XYZ file of C-alpha atoms in Angstrom:
671
model
C -129.375 -59.643 39.049
C -126.352 -62.949 40.339
C -122.735 -61.453 39.753
C -121.116 -62.496 36.890
C -118.186 -63.923 38.835
C -118.400 -65.033 42.396
C -114.767 -66.088 45.186
C -116.169 -69.265 45.051
C -114.936 -69.445 41.108
C -111.560 -68.514 41.267
C -108.929 -70.612 41.689
C -105.151 -69.215 41.961
C -102.416 -71.012 41.362
C -104.595 -74.437 42.531
C -105.350 -76.310 38.990
C -102.948 -79.141 38.469
C -103.713 -79.910 33.875
C -102.193 -81.081 31.424
C -105.004 -81.037 28.961
C -107.596 -78.695 27.989
C -110.861 -81.216 28.626
C -109.194 -81.391 32.604
C -108.629 -78.010 32.856
C -112.176 -77.186 32.004
C -113.446 -80.391 34.157
C -111.861 -78.990 37.532
C -113.358 -75.203 36.381
C -117.182 -76.574 35.597
C -116.282 -78.263 39.208
C -115.945 -75.256 40.458
C -119.217 -73.974 39.048
C -121.263 -76.575 40.566
C -119.851 -76.170 44.332
C -120.724 -72.212 43.771
C -124.272 -74.060 43.642
C -124.910 -72.315 39.773
C -125.235 -75.963 38.190
C -126.717 -79.572 39.687
C -124.796 -81.472 37.666
C -120.868 -80.755 36.083
C -121.184 -83.704 33.390
C -123.951 -81.808 30.373
C -121.602 -78.411 30.924
C -118.222 -79.875 30.217
C -119.659 -82.071 27.441
C -121.402 -78.241 25.670
C -117.843 -76.691 26.695
C -116.241 -79.536 25.302
C -118.503 -80.162 22.011
C -117.138 -76.290 21.121
C -113.837 -76.406 22.258
C -113.868 -79.421 19.893
C -115.240 -76.531 17.756
C -112.943 -73.943 17.422
C -109.637 -73.846 19.636
C -110.678 -71.381 22.294
C -106.318 -70.025 22.806
C -106.332 -66.463 22.585
C -102.927 -64.628 21.597
C -101.374 -63.702 24.878
C -101.187 -67.040 27.073
C -105.369 -67.186 27.854
C -108.143 -69.098 26.825
C -111.921 -68.899 26.489
C -113.787 -71.725 26.327
C -117.341 -71.064 26.421
C -121.054 -72.269 25.404
C -124.098 -72.062 25.795
C -125.933 -74.811 28.200
C -128.844 -75.252 29.367
C -127.413 -77.158 32.230
C -126.451 -73.620 34.186
C -128.936 -70.961 36.166
C -127.553 -68.498 35.775
C -124.779 -66.820 33.082
C -121.659 -67.304 35.093
C -117.572 -66.508 34.572
C -115.849 -69.291 36.176
C -111.735 -68.286 36.171
C -108.524 -69.837 37.017
C -104.777 -68.971 36.775
C -103.040 -72.566 36.540
C -98.860 -73.549 37.334
C -98.201 -74.578 34.986
C -100.251 -73.297 31.597
C -101.827 -75.936 28.728
C -101.826 -75.247 24.909
C -105.419 -74.679 24.038
C -104.154 -74.268 20.337
C -103.044 -70.837 20.302
C -100.568 -69.965 17.228
C -98.282 -68.145 20.375
C -98.070 -70.979 23.262
C -99.674 -72.605 26.243
C -102.273 -70.195 28.613
C -101.794 -70.496 31.822
C -104.955 -67.969 32.221
C -108.826 -69.651 32.084
C -111.505 -68.203 32.045
C -114.811 -70.845 31.430
C -118.042 -69.005 30.314
C -121.361 -70.456 30.999
C -123.982 -68.931 29.455
C -127.988 -70.403 29.847
C -129.868 -70.145 26.714
C -132.585 -67.965 27.466
C -129.620 -65.547 29.724
C -130.647 -62.362 29.010
C -130.016 -59.299 26.827
C -128.033 -57.517 30.353
C -125.786 -61.010 31.477
C -124.974 -61.791 27.321
C -123.261 -57.913 27.399
C -121.375 -57.680 30.533
C -119.932 -60.943 28.551
C -119.104 -59.518 25.713
C -117.401 -56.384 27.487
C -115.526 -58.574 29.448
C -113.837 -60.679 26.310
C -113.700 -57.043 24.417
C -111.421 -56.276 27.368
C -109.177 -59.136 27.626
C -108.045 -57.422 24.608
C -106.279 -54.950 26.774
C -102.238 -56.098 28.070
C -102.771 -53.925 31.358
C -106.375 -56.642 32.067
C -104.881 -59.141 31.702
C -101.415 -58.362 32.989
C -103.403 -57.631 35.887
C -104.899 -60.589 36.300
C -101.752 -62.531 36.460
C -99.891 -60.725 38.868
C -103.835 -60.927 41.407
C -102.755 -61.665 45.085
C -106.712 -62.924 46.229
C -110.213 -64.644 44.778
C -111.010 -60.930 45.745
C -109.345 -59.035 43.570
C -110.447 -61.127 40.575
C -113.349 -60.271 41.116
C -112.816 -56.554 41.180
C -110.489 -56.507 38.276
C -113.477 -57.872 36.082
C -115.693 -56.636 38.131
C -114.565 -53.202 37.397
C -113.753 -54.398 33.262
C -117.315 -55.848 32.094
C -118.668 -52.047 34.488
C -121.418 -50.290 31.652
C -119.126 -46.522 31.785
C -121.022 -44.073 29.222
C -117.724 -42.398 28.095
C -117.730 -46.726 25.948
C -119.823 -48.202 23.777
C -122.168 -51.348 23.711
C -120.210 -53.799 22.899
C -122.404 -54.761 20.165
C -122.136 -51.154 18.569
C -120.181 -51.254 15.110
C -118.092 -49.401 15.450
C -114.941 -47.544 13.697
C -111.985 -46.328 15.113
C -110.262 -42.161 13.411
C -108.292 -42.943 10.382
C -104.663 -41.969 11.411
C -103.216 -42.155 8.117
C -100.697 -39.027 6.892
C -101.646 -36.265 5.247
C -101.743 -36.296 1.143
C -102.292 -40.874 1.491
C -106.644 -41.348 0.655
C -108.193 -42.650 3.828
C -108.794 -46.609 2.989
C -112.799 -47.250 3.940
C -113.232 -51.309 5.500
C -115.971 -52.676 7.369
C -116.258 -56.475 8.682
C -118.217 -58.873 10.603
C -117.479 -61.618 13.170
C -119.371 -64.361 14.676
C -119.175 -67.522 16.305
C -121.485 -69.930 17.076
C -121.648 -68.972 20.587
C -121.778 -65.345 20.029
C -120.465 -64.936 23.377
C -116.085 -63.915 23.366
C -115.194 -64.456 20.035
C -117.535 -62.411 18.233
C -116.035 -59.481 20.513
C -112.542 -59.937 20.662
C -112.150 -60.118 17.013
C -114.528 -57.083 16.445
C -111.745 -56.024 19.265
C -108.759 -56.772 17.787
C -109.452 -55.738 14.055
C -110.544 -52.350 15.426
C -106.825 -52.038 17.769
C -105.034 -53.169 13.592
C -107.128 -50.361 11.536
C -105.832 -47.769 14.180
C -102.612 -48.373 13.543
C -102.248 -48.798 9.932
C -105.017 -45.108 9.723
C -108.281 -47.667 8.419
C -111.406 -45.932 8.182
C -112.908 -49.529 9.571
C -116.513 -50.223 10.826
C -117.101 -53.914 12.526
C -120.883 -55.422 13.370
C -120.430 -57.694 15.997
C -123.218 -60.361 15.302
C -123.041 -62.400 19.165
C -126.117 -63.255 21.596
C -125.777 -59.296 23.493
C -127.678 -58.798 19.464
C -126.151 -56.729 16.840
C -126.862 -53.753 15.708
C -126.443 -53.254 11.617
C -124.014 -51.465 10.101
C -125.143 -47.711 8.256
C -125.625 -48.076 4.852
C -123.695 -44.844 4.223
C -120.794 -47.161 5.639
C -121.239 -50.496 3.046
C -121.372 -48.215 0.817
C -118.444 -46.889 1.156
C -116.187 -49.787 2.064
C -113.755 -51.497 -0.644
C -113.754 -53.969 1.118
C -115.876 -56.727 3.118
C -114.234 -58.628 5.651
C -116.534 -61.668 7.574
C -114.460 -63.312 9.340
C -116.675 -64.964 11.175
C -117.568 -69.667 11.724
C -121.265 -69.436 10.965
C -123.776 -67.788 8.205
C -123.452 -63.616 7.323
C -127.347 -61.995 8.659
C -128.463 -60.871 5.457
C -125.924 -61.275 3.487
C -127.259 -59.659 0.714
C -126.087 -55.737 2.216
C -122.850 -56.469 0.946
C -123.985 -57.874 -3.006
C -120.740 -57.105 -4.912
C -118.235 -55.546 -2.571
C -114.454 -58.446 -2.926
C -114.601 -60.372 0.150
C -111.929 -62.192 2.660
C -113.774 -64.457 4.652
C -111.653 -66.385 7.545
C -112.674 -68.720 10.494
C -113.454 -65.756 13.412
C -110.039 -66.563 15.326
C -107.976 -65.829 12.224
C -109.357 -61.860 13.708
C -108.270 -62.330 16.970
C -104.845 -64.318 15.643
C -103.366 -62.410 13.036
C -105.530 -58.873 12.646
C -103.269 -56.974 10.423
C -102.835 -59.915 8.177
C -106.319 -60.298 7.004
C -106.732 -56.346 6.700
C -103.633 -56.778 4.440
C -105.506 -59.403 2.236
C -108.977 -56.758 1.811
C -107.604 -53.712 1.061
C -105.318 -56.296 -2.401
C -108.533 -57.995 -2.948
C -109.819 -53.859 -3.266
C -107.476 -53.451 -6.413
C -108.408 -57.224 -6.831
C -110.839 -56.908 -10.524
C -110.389 -60.736 -9.828
C -111.189 -61.021 -6.659
C -114.081 -62.688 -4.692
C -116.963 -61.314 -4.612
C -120.470 -60.899 -1.510
C -123.689 -62.629 -3.632
C -127.415 -62.204 -1.669
C -126.634 -65.848 -1.102
C -125.617 -67.712 2.072
C -123.417 -68.917 0.107
C -120.877 -67.120 -1.826
C -117.561 -67.705 -3.148
C -115.440 -66.568 -0.290
C -115.229 -70.443 0.574
C -114.248 -70.937 -2.680
C -110.950 -68.864 -2.447
C -110.251 -69.651 1.514
C -110.370 -73.671 0.777
C -110.040 -74.130 -2.669
C -111.485 -74.867 -6.096
C -113.605 -77.743 -5.618
C -112.814 -80.253 -7.881
C -115.535 -81.234 -10.740
C -116.764 -84.868 -9.894
C -116.925 -83.125 -5.884
C -119.266 -80.183 -7.848
C -121.557 -83.007 -9.248
C -122.046 -85.514 -6.318
C -122.438 -82.479 -3.675
C -124.774 -80.927 -6.055
C -126.711 -84.100 -6.700
C -126.743 -85.301 -2.900
C -128.109 -81.781 -2.712
C -130.865 -82.253 -4.448
C -132.067 -86.000 -3.221
C -131.959 -84.305 0.117
C -134.565 -82.295 -0.465
C -136.970 -84.431 -2.298
C -136.498 -86.694 0.242
C -139.077 -85.293 2.816
C -140.929 -85.216 0.413
C -140.916 -88.713 -0.272
C -141.108 -89.460 3.666
C -143.929 -87.579 3.852
C -146.079 -88.785 0.872
C -144.668 -91.832 0.074
C -146.291 -92.732 3.530
C -149.365 -90.944 3.525
C -149.545 -93.162 0.684
C -149.524 -96.257 2.563
C -151.650 -95.338 5.787
C -154.269 -94.612 2.756
C -153.779 -98.235 1.307
C -154.140 -99.204 5.560
C -157.613 -97.258 5.934
C -158.528 -97.772 2.304
C -157.235 -101.055 0.605
C -155.474 -100.918 -2.606
C -158.387 -100.144 -4.307
C -159.223 -97.218 -3.308
C -156.965 -94.807 -5.930
C -160.070 -95.199 -7.620
C -161.877 -93.554 -6.046
C -160.023 -91.065 -3.984
C -160.759 -87.750 -5.583
C -164.138 -88.528 -5.319
C -164.549 -88.600 -2.027
C -161.553 -86.542 0.219
C -163.393 -83.329 -1.987
C -166.522 -84.468 -2.108
C -167.001 -85.723 1.476
C -166.717 -84.470 5.158
C -166.230 -86.345 8.317
C -169.927 -86.063 9.573
C -170.936 -87.039 5.754
C -168.894 -90.490 4.948
C -169.573 -91.925 1.294
C -171.879 -94.808 1.547
C -171.145 -97.917 0.512
C -172.739 -97.592 -2.990
C -169.021 -94.329 -3.557
C -166.682 -97.298 -2.264
C -164.940 -98.979 -4.439
C -167.259 -102.978 -5.743
C -164.266 -105.021 -4.285
C -163.725 -102.594 -1.263
C -161.297 -103.972 1.552
C -160.844 -101.262 3.698
C -161.761 -100.122 7.602
C -165.930 -99.250 6.001
C -166.429 -95.746 6.031
C -164.021 -93.951 7.818
C -161.392 -96.116 6.842
C -162.804 -95.505 3.005
C -163.155 -91.652 4.261
C -159.604 -90.975 5.799
C -158.119 -93.111 3.328
C -159.199 -91.665 0.321
C -157.764 -88.291 2.379
C -154.529 -89.546 3.109
C -154.227 -91.030 -0.095
C -154.479 -87.395 -1.836
C -152.647 -85.804 0.452
C -149.805 -87.872 -0.383
C -150.037 -87.801 -3.663
C -149.548 -84.217 -3.133
C -146.519 -84.712 -1.204
C -145.071 -86.974 -4.238
C -146.145 -85.330 -7.236
C -143.238 -82.357 -5.974
C -140.497 -84.973 -6.123
C -139.490 -83.987 -9.764
C -140.014 -80.536 -9.143
C -138.152 -80.576 -5.795
C -135.366 -83.013 -7.219
C -135.011 -80.428 -9.672
C -135.252 -77.355 -7.839
C -132.412 -78.212 -5.338
C -130.229 -79.379 -7.583
C -130.297 -76.479 -9.546
C -129.562 -74.427 -5.809
C -126.335 -76.367 -5.032
C -125.059 -75.046 -8.219
C -125.967 -71.238 -7.773
C -128.057 -70.796 -4.574
C -130.708 -69.275 -4.324
C -131.504 -67.249 -8.749
C -131.287 -71.921 -9.191
C -133.989 -72.325 -7.006
C -137.161 -70.559 -9.204
C -135.802 -71.920 -13.331
C -135.620 -75.305 -11.194
C -138.516 -75.932 -9.739
C -139.674 -75.169 -12.549
C -138.081 -77.143 -15.154
C -139.106 -79.815 -13.084
C -142.871 -79.257 -13.163
C -142.202 -79.251 -16.586
C -139.835 -82.795 -17.090
C -143.217 -84.000 -14.756
C -145.560 -82.411 -16.724
C -144.209 -84.023 -19.743
C -143.482 -87.934 -17.952
C -140.147 -86.592 -17.949
C -139.462 -87.989 -15.025
C -136.478 -88.135 -12.966
C -134.700 -88.556 -16.110
C -135.541 -84.861 -16.931
C -135.654 -83.538 -12.765
C -132.304 -84.266 -13.032
C -131.343 -82.678 -16.562
C -134.041 -79.911 -15.652
C -132.204 -79.218 -12.200
C -128.785 -78.472 -14.701
C -129.547 -76.575 -16.731
C -131.187 -74.564 -14.387
C -129.121 -73.965 -12.363
C -125.780 -73.679 -15.008
C -127.541 -70.981 -16.771
C -128.218 -68.626 -13.228
C -125.199 -69.388 -12.015
C -123.102 -67.690 -14.904
C -125.571 -65.187 -15.230
C -124.947 -64.906 -11.287
C -120.655 -65.382 -12.774
C -120.832 -61.933 -14.727
C -119.878 -58.667 -13.941
C -122.561 -56.093 -14.196
C -122.743 -51.858 -12.319
C -123.268 -52.556 -9.325
C -126.843 -49.858 -8.874
C -127.528 -53.505 -11.170
C -126.391 -56.182 -8.703
C -129.259 -55.623 -6.284
C -131.743 -57.153 -9.507
C -129.738 -59.383 -10.184
C -130.708 -62.692 -7.907
C -134.520 -61.507 -7.752
C -135.211 -60.353 -10.726
C -132.931 -61.244 -14.027
C -131.251 -64.022 -13.502
C -135.216 -66.503 -12.584
C -136.939 -64.664 -15.151
C -134.017 -65.574 -17.865
C -133.268 -69.202 -16.741
C -136.811 -70.394 -16.315
C -137.173 -69.333 -20.181
C -133.855 -70.881 -20.804
C -134.428 -74.292 -18.711
C -137.434 -74.553 -18.920
C -138.243 -72.902 -22.769
C -135.494 -75.831 -23.665
C -137.271 -78.632 -21.721
C -140.240 -78.190 -23.518
C -139.099 -77.940 -26.519
C -136.340 -79.661 -27.541
C -135.795 -82.321 -24.526
C -138.845 -82.675 -22.429
C -140.184 -85.423 -25.512
C -136.715 -87.252 -26.393
C -136.437 -88.159 -21.923
C -139.569 -88.291 -21.454
C -139.344 -91.418 -23.892
C -136.822 -92.569 -23.333
C -137.941 -93.148 -19.296
C -140.739 -94.919 -21.313
C -138.644 -97.675 -23.159
C -136.686 -97.727 -19.229
C -140.530 -98.244 -17.740
C -140.923 -101.212 -20.163
C -137.650 -102.630 -19.557
C -138.756 -102.395 -16.448
C -142.137 -104.144 -16.809
C -140.731 -106.796 -18.935
C -137.525 -107.775 -16.442
C -138.600 -111.814 -15.097
C -136.430 -114.783 -14.116
C -132.872 -113.794 -14.308
C -132.956 -110.197 -16.293
C -135.452 -109.088 -12.173
C -132.497 -110.641 -10.199
C -128.975 -109.241 -11.692
C -131.504 -105.714 -11.586
C -131.996 -106.834 -8.035
C -127.458 -107.411 -7.686
C -126.770 -103.912 -9.272
C -129.646 -102.447 -6.325
C -128.100 -104.165 -3.103
C -124.912 -103.169 -4.642
C -125.493 -99.887 -4.697
C -127.258 -99.651 -1.900
C -124.426 -100.444 0.386
C -121.327 -99.616 -1.397
C -121.652 -96.368 0.723
C -123.833 -96.043 3.395
C -126.228 -93.265 2.338
C -124.064 -91.813 0.345
C -123.993 -90.259 -3.282
C -124.513 -94.364 -4.887
C -126.463 -94.944 -2.084
C -128.631 -92.037 -3.104
C -129.012 -92.647 -6.733
C -130.245 -96.139 -5.750
C -133.126 -94.586 -3.396
C -133.828 -91.789 -5.802
C -134.490 -93.969 -8.868
C -136.435 -96.574 -6.728
C -138.737 -93.703 -5.329
C -139.564 -91.462 -8.446
C -141.279 -95.108 -9.919
C -143.783 -94.832 -6.848
C -146.013 -92.242 -7.481
C -146.824 -92.724 -11.291
C -146.152 -97.147 -10.517
C -149.664 -95.940 -7.692
C -150.957 -93.758 -10.337
C -150.621 -96.683 -13.664
C -150.891 -99.395 -11.629
C -147.585 -101.126 -12.689
C -145.930 -103.792 -10.151
C -142.052 -103.172 -11.635
C -141.514 -99.962 -9.891
C -142.806 -101.517 -6.714
C -141.132 -104.016 -7.093
C -137.582 -101.465 -7.301
C -138.181 -99.966 -4.229
C -139.248 -103.039 -1.800
C -135.807 -103.514 -3.361
C -133.999 -101.128 -2.237
C -135.383 -100.775 0.975
C -134.427 -104.051 1.345
C -130.633 -104.297 0.314
C -130.526 -100.685 2.614
C -131.169 -102.402 5.632
C -128.247 -105.607 5.723
C -125.821 -103.210 6.665
C -126.440 -102.834 9.842
C -128.743 -105.577 11.067
C -125.950 -108.266 9.483
C -123.257 -105.993 11.350
C -125.681 -106.299 13.778
C -125.797 -109.904 14.130
C -121.480 -110.538 13.730
C -121.536 -108.743 17.380
C -123.438 -111.131 18.689
C -122.005 -113.899 17.671
C -118.384 -112.987 17.664
C -117.589 -110.441 20.743
C -114.933 -110.697 21.191
C -113.962 -109.426 17.138
C -115.403 -106.395 18.084
C -114.942 -103.317 20.336
C -116.455 -102.581 23.063
C -117.814 -100.099 21.004
C -118.895 -101.653 18.563
C -120.843 -103.901 20.522
C -122.167 -100.864 21.796
C -122.877 -99.397 18.414
C -124.668 -104.255 17.285
C -127.435 -102.916 19.928
C -129.039 -99.545 17.974
C -127.811 -101.045 15.129
C -130.849 -103.789 15.819
C -133.500 -100.741 15.807
C -131.809 -98.487 12.819
C -131.594 -101.505 10.376
C -135.401 -102.788 11.234
C -136.170 -98.825 10.368
C -134.796 -98.422 6.546
C -131.006 -96.660 7.821
C -128.550 -97.838 6.841
C -125.618 -94.790 7.525
C -126.708 -97.349 10.621
C -124.139 -99.545 10.021
C -120.796 -96.445 9.091
C -118.978 -96.222 12.774
C -118.245 -99.991 11.759
C -117.138 -99.490 7.940
C -115.299 -95.849 9.621
C -112.245 -98.429 11.456
C -113.026 -101.480 9.400
C -113.783 -100.399 5.254
C -111.245 -102.891 3.705
C -113.711 -105.886 5.297
C -116.767 -104.392 6.028
C -118.229 -102.868 3.121
C -117.502 -105.846 0.817
C -119.179 -107.880 3.095
C -122.531 -105.646 3.174
C -122.678 -105.320 -0.825
C -122.368 -109.828 -0.314
C -125.162 -109.106 2.149
C -127.194 -106.286 0.032
C -126.136 -108.499 -3.284
C -128.317 -111.943 -2.064
C -130.889 -109.502 -0.512
C -131.491 -107.574 -3.285
C -131.547 -110.665 -5.538
C -134.021 -112.836 -2.803
C -136.570 -109.218 -2.927
C -136.902 -109.096 -7.524
C -137.844 -113.803 -7.949
C -139.904 -113.231 -4.761
C -141.836 -109.960 -6.904
C -142.174 -108.460 -3.084
C -143.956 -104.605 -3.819
C -143.764 -102.128 -1.675
C -146.279 -98.409 -1.221
C -144.356 -97.088 0.339
C -140.458 -95.556 0.239
C -139.161 -95.919 4.000
C -139.325 -97.726 7.028
C -138.695 -101.405 7.105
C -140.426 -103.508 8.756
C -142.428 -100.408 10.096
C -144.396 -100.594 7.225
C -145.178 -103.755 6.844
C -148.198 -102.838 5.801
C -147.631 -101.442 2.661
C -145.383 -104.902 1.018
C -146.933 -107.166 -0.262
C -145.377 -110.066 1.190
C -143.990 -109.049 3.703
C -142.533 -112.983 4.908
C -141.311 -113.181 0.955
C -139.299 -109.522 2.325
C -138.163 -110.523 5.555
C -137.070 -114.254 4.229
C -134.313 -111.986 2.053
C -133.712 -109.118 4.400
C -132.940 -111.833 7.037
C -130.422 -113.760 5.042
C -128.570 -110.759 3.335
C -128.249 -109.577 7.007
C -126.389 -113.649 7.376
C -124.851 -113.865 4.909
C -122.954 -110.035 5.754
C -121.896 -111.111 9.443
C -120.551 -114.663 8.500
C -118.305 -113.262 5.659
C -116.973 -109.444 8.211
C -116.555 -112.630 10.508
C -114.725 -114.273 7.887
C -112.930 -111.469 6.507
C -111.850 -110.609 10.263
C -110.811 -113.805 10.958
C -108.241 -114.491 8.383
C -106.756 -110.755 8.132
C -106.413 -110.552 12.639
C -105.522 -113.375 15.013
C -105.433 -111.297 17.954
C -108.658 -110.342 19.169
C -109.439 -106.043 19.171
C -108.506 -103.684 22.093
C -111.287 -102.986 24.445
């Protein structure tokens, strides 16, 4: 096994840098020189990405930038003692000792354990002092080798251990458990664990720590968890198997706080243990501790988060189902819907349907096209059938986490069966989520806490939410949905154009944000029903939404081509990418422009989107595909008119943003 560090990887007082990235760049150069990597750039990119995620400066004047990357061939440690200290983000000042740890994605457990042992050794003042006074590279290598050499007396770095409590006689020993974890699981995970152990020993606290790092993780004993008064999560990633701590008071913090201020973290945990209103651990992946750490979420932000959760999980069903239906139409023709089920279930590749079994006015690609078109249409219809249940299920998940999923899906399925549609899915999901969330907040005995999220909450929330939908709310919502569909069917002329304007404005208002997603969800919710019922209005809305969503990236790309001097070099490069993104109906392609100049870009985008929306509705363009832009031209009827509407809006957006920039900016943008 190759050594973690060699003399070639040590730099004593040679590196001159003033910024953390410069130090990382020079240490990466040492790794390349030592033959551990062929190219420094990907190594620098990975290490700096980790540094931006969380600063690696540590109390005591040292820093440990680190990363997992395929840029290195072996787990490697490069060390630099700096002549002038550089600020790596530690609260107590800059660092003069820097360790760059680079680990391959496939590093062995032995190497990872060595690196975790090094991280633990750095918490010892004697070790750090010896590194500062080292007179040669060989001395540094020897010090590090001795620090990571395993001994029988030392436990593995990943083992959960407890320090002997030192409470004074007569005082009860306070007991806590903790979990530490960081994104790479190499350094911070073990340093936080060691710092917490030392602080606990000084306070007479019986502390068990579980390190969920790359070197493996030995779970805390069940008895230690049962005896603990509270739990500490010093983590930057999700805690694995969090349900073990269900019902325990919890203090959650970034892993770096466990290193910088372990004593305060322990004190917070002791106070939480005696506070009846303290946050407790649920058995789900997201618990109330996050709210306690960052403050309570506003009502508006909560509504946005919940709806976006539902829509984001729904979109894969829509994309897969809609494109499968479109492929079915491409191969089997638009009237394949009449016989798709019979052909898909009663035929095969070696038993293709006859001409008599295909529709009378069949326009597909022969018998094979008819069969494959039926199969694709059947699969797509099945996927689209999950649209409303998935929307409801994941709205409930956004409100109450995993206990809300089953009630939400059930309420959504009931809404679908009652033809309550998109609106019914939202109402059912909110009902299920609200009931599940309320039950999660109940203070129940510890013996009952384990049953709540897996049995009691799903059962009760399903009864309430699905029952209310079935007995009370489903009928009125279905009637409202039918009225809305009838209104859409009746829209012609100026009324249709007005709807197109509204949808276009919504699609371009926030470029993939909540308002954009509401308009998109409204459109896709009607696609599957429209296919079955032969209704064109929802298909027109789908085409309108897709066309308007293509306008911002295409319009801004065009603007960068028409007047390059008004845009920075980065924006001109983004313009090239935005062409493809816009053509594929990815509105987010315009976000780089909007982020730097929202007061000009967003109004110009909305103006172009409104015109495109109106034109698409007036032209009567329909789309059977919910996504794909020009790449699903086969699923868009009157595609040339669709393309004309998109180009008109994009041109208007381009001219508008150029005019706004010229009127309000006298000089060209700086490169």
